[in-house]
């Protein structure tokens, strides 16, 4: 098993300190390498909360998270850094997640350099490859995020996620902000990348037809619990 989530619980304090609100009440999920698993849930059901805990951006109230035999809740700083290279997230709104005043080439270079994915002399070629793999022209490196359409911007965000050569991608409503025709293109790109790079995907969405088309297996998130659907 690649990813094992057991009894994952998340409570938030209610405003004013009047008790706690349970968002995740005990989530169990197992995922094999190479699988594409969908988590379906209404808005506010706790999907992004689940993603944030997997990324270790937030601590769960209770439960266990294991990836490839490693306890994600007991990672030392160096291991956490390594985990954040293995896992990447693609968000709904790339306009918000991409720094607006940086050129795309520099956005990618920053990640490549931080995680030392390639030596400096190979950076430019590598950035060109990444852009090509997501269907953007090499010239895209010199442009700013606002100079792209919504679909192209999501391609940039995907290129940035791929830059660290991750093995596991969390896709949090990756196409919900896009026009229908563009959604299909981005989904096909993600499917294609998965095959080419042997990736494992957890797709988080409220879009049933999308999950039915894209995922090997689907689970519903309701009242803080996941169940097969
Ligand atoms: N930091 C937080 N503090 C308090 N409540 C939160 C916090 N983050 C999320 N929530 C609440 O948890 C619930 C689930 O949020 P979220 O995981 O973003 O849902 P989804 O992604 O399924 O739309 C929402 O009701 C939200 O208001
Ligand atoms: Mg969400």
XYZ file of C-alpha atoms and ligand atoms in Angstrom:
257
model
C 0.000 0.000 0.000
C 1.410 3.412 -0.955
C -0.804 5.684 1.121
C -2.706 4.644 4.215
C -4.956 7.041 6.058
C -6.456 5.602 9.220
C -9.027 7.155 11.539
C -8.137 10.657 10.448
C -9.972 13.235 12.474
C -10.024 17.009 12.301
C -11.854 19.340 14.616
C -11.817 23.119 14.492
C -12.716 25.346 17.417
C -15.959 27.199 16.826
C -15.741 30.988 16.718
C -16.038 32.477 20.182
C -14.597 29.362 21.771
C -18.028 27.754 22.026
C -17.034 24.136 21.481
C -15.583 22.388 18.442
C -16.740 21.492 15.010
C -15.830 18.089 13.581
C -14.907 18.338 9.904
C -13.359 14.888 9.524
C -14.763 12.293 11.888
C -12.492 9.344 11.126
C -11.390 9.018 7.523
C -9.921 5.750 6.245
C -8.341 5.535 2.814
C -5.808 3.210 1.223
C -4.239 3.828 -2.109
C -1.905 1.720 -4.239
C 0.905 3.133 -6.333
C -0.357 4.111 -9.772
C -3.998 4.361 -8.771
C -6.273 7.286 -9.554
C -8.677 7.631 -6.649
C -11.460 10.169 -6.446
C -12.757 11.792 -3.270
C -16.174 13.268 -3.949
C -17.901 15.650 -1.628
C -20.046 18.740 -1.484
C -18.470 22.107 -0.879
C -17.495 22.368 2.798
C -17.355 18.602 3.347
C -13.673 18.701 4.301
C -11.923 17.727 1.054
C -9.300 20.449 1.136
C -8.802 19.899 4.858
C -7.866 16.315 4.045
C -5.398 17.554 1.404
C -3.803 20.050 3.792
C -3.222 17.343 6.368
C -1.610 15.084 3.787
C 0.735 17.917 2.863
C 1.437 18.380 6.562
C 0.259 21.990 6.409
C -2.125 21.248 9.252
C -2.031 18.696 12.040
C -4.901 16.236 12.444
C -6.750 15.990 15.759
C -6.268 12.222 15.640
C -5.429 9.455 13.220
C -2.539 8.032 11.228
C -0.987 8.955 7.898
C 1.460 6.573 6.273
C 3.139 6.853 2.894
C 5.423 4.181 1.501
C 6.034 2.761 4.971
C 6.747 6.149 6.526
C 4.743 7.793 9.304
C 3.932 11.230 7.872
C 3.071 12.578 11.294
C 6.513 11.767 12.691
C 8.722 13.247 9.975
C 11.871 15.068 10.988
C 12.538 18.373 9.144
C 14.737 16.777 6.466
C 12.166 14.031 5.914
C 9.385 16.601 5.672
C 11.334 18.357 2.955
C 11.719 15.050 1.115
C 7.984 14.353 1.503
C 7.174 17.741 -0.014
C 9.180 16.739 -3.036
C 7.320 13.452 -3.402
C 3.870 14.986 -3.073
C 2.556 18.002 -4.932
C -0.814 19.680 -5.120
C -2.657 21.218 -8.050
C -5.229 23.734 -6.889
C -8.450 25.046 -8.326
C -7.267 28.573 -8.825
C -3.794 28.885 -10.361
C -4.154 32.667 -10.441
C -4.022 32.653 -6.695
C -1.320 30.011 -6.388
C 1.140 31.485 -8.927
C 3.157 34.549 -7.929
C 1.817 37.311 -10.224
C 4.992 39.345 -10.678
C 7.316 36.553 -11.701
C 7.893 35.217 -15.164
C 6.902 31.582 -15.629
C 10.518 30.543 -16.224
C 11.533 32.059 -12.893
C 8.581 30.465 -11.090
C 9.766 27.075 -12.322
C 13.441 27.829 -11.725
C 12.755 28.698 -8.097
C 11.317 25.238 -7.397
C 14.015 23.443 -9.384
C 16.721 25.285 -7.474
C 15.148 24.944 -4.040
C 14.833 21.186 -4.366
C 18.057 20.865 -6.406
C 16.320 18.948 -9.141
C 18.914 19.835 -11.817
C 22.348 21.497 -11.840
C 22.242 25.183 -12.828
C 23.597 24.682 -16.322
C 20.715 22.319 -17.092
C 17.933 24.494 -15.670
C 16.942 26.256 -18.884
C 16.709 23.041 -20.866
C 14.760 21.380 -18.060
C 12.286 24.283 -17.852
C 11.800 24.048 -21.608
C 11.072 20.318 -21.277
C 8.548 20.922 -18.504
C 6.701 23.521 -20.555
C 6.687 21.254 -23.572
C 5.295 18.383 -21.498
C 2.306 20.463 -20.426
C 1.673 21.653 -23.964
C 3.070 25.179 -23.707
C 5.609 26.749 -26.072
C 9.162 27.269 -24.749
C 8.554 31.016 -25.108
C 6.045 30.774 -22.256
C 9.030 30.963 -19.878
C 9.392 34.682 -20.565
C 5.754 35.565 -19.879
C 3.864 36.457 -16.701
C 0.920 34.436 -15.333
C -1.627 37.129 -16.287
C -0.585 36.816 -19.921
C -2.088 33.336 -20.125
C -5.645 32.067 -20.413
C -7.149 30.131 -17.496
C -6.365 26.774 -19.057
C -2.797 27.766 -19.904
C -2.303 29.060 -16.387
C -3.395 25.712 -15.010
C -0.820 24.117 -17.330
C 1.822 26.365 -15.774
C 0.699 25.281 -12.301
C 0.918 21.639 -13.382
C 4.425 22.227 -14.787
C 5.453 23.726 -11.463
C 4.089 20.699 -9.605
C 5.951 18.355 -11.933
C 9.205 20.294 -11.671
C 10.280 18.444 -8.508
C 9.566 15.062 -10.138
C 6.877 14.064 -7.636
C 5.359 10.599 -7.394
C 2.017 11.539 -5.898
C -0.281 14.380 -6.969
C -3.180 15.798 -5.009
C -5.582 17.339 -7.485
C -7.899 19.643 -5.559
C -10.698 20.638 -7.945
C -8.090 21.153 -10.682
C -10.597 22.054 -13.373
C -13.451 23.644 -11.439
C -12.518 27.169 -12.511
C -12.207 26.354 -16.191
C -14.629 26.434 -19.119
C -16.039 23.026 -19.976
C -14.057 22.619 -23.219
C -10.820 23.555 -21.442
C -11.598 21.193 -18.550
C -11.427 18.216 -20.887
C -8.053 19.317 -22.259
C -6.546 19.707 -18.800
C -7.956 16.364 -17.659
C -6.547 14.644 -20.725
C -3.186 16.255 -20.056
C -3.241 14.956 -16.473
C -4.172 11.466 -17.669
C -1.358 11.566 -20.207
C 1.189 12.768 -17.640
C 0.206 10.022 -15.248
C 1.003 7.380 -17.842
C 4.264 8.999 -18.890
C 5.520 9.555 -15.339
C 3.940 6.654 -13.423
C 2.149 9.047 -11.086
C -0.440 8.302 -8.422
C -3.379 10.704 -8.187
C -5.862 11.620 -5.517
C -8.552 13.693 -7.215
C -10.644 15.839 -4.924
C -13.804 17.102 -6.552
C -17.531 17.738 -6.329
C -17.853 16.858 -10.030
C -19.325 13.357 -10.335
C -19.041 12.983 -14.111
C -15.412 14.061 -13.928
C -14.632 11.501 -11.216
C -16.493 8.802 -13.133
C -14.421 9.504 -16.232
C -11.055 10.040 -14.613
C -10.803 7.757 -11.573
C -10.222 4.028 -11.128
C -12.122 4.182 -7.860
C -14.335 6.720 -6.083
C -15.114 7.463 -2.460
C -17.703 9.836 -1.082
C -16.906 12.223 1.762
C -20.003 12.730 3.826
C -20.411 13.737 7.444
C -16.689 13.509 7.920
C -16.325 9.922 6.691
C -15.282 8.326 3.437
C -17.186 5.457 1.901
C -16.914 3.675 -1.454
C -19.364 4.763 -4.124
N -8.753 26.818 9.621
C -10.060 26.577 9.793
N -10.712 26.942 10.910
C -12.020 26.687 11.094
N -12.784 26.051 10.199
C -12.202 25.644 9.051
C -10.815 25.880 8.781
N -10.519 25.349 7.570
C -11.663 24.829 7.106
N -12.676 24.979 7.987
C -14.048 24.510 7.822
O -14.023 23.140 7.545
C -15.034 22.795 6.598
C -14.426 22.058 5.454
O -13.632 22.939 4.672
P -12.857 22.458 3.365
O -11.986 21.326 3.722
O -12.228 23.640 2.752
O -14.070 21.926 2.463
P -14.105 21.540 0.921
O -12.722 21.592 0.386
O -14.702 20.165 0.878
O -15.016 22.519 0.263
C -15.704 24.101 6.193
O -16.902 24.230 6.891
C -14.715 25.148 6.622
O -15.371 26.336 6.968
Mg -11.897 22.692 -1.207
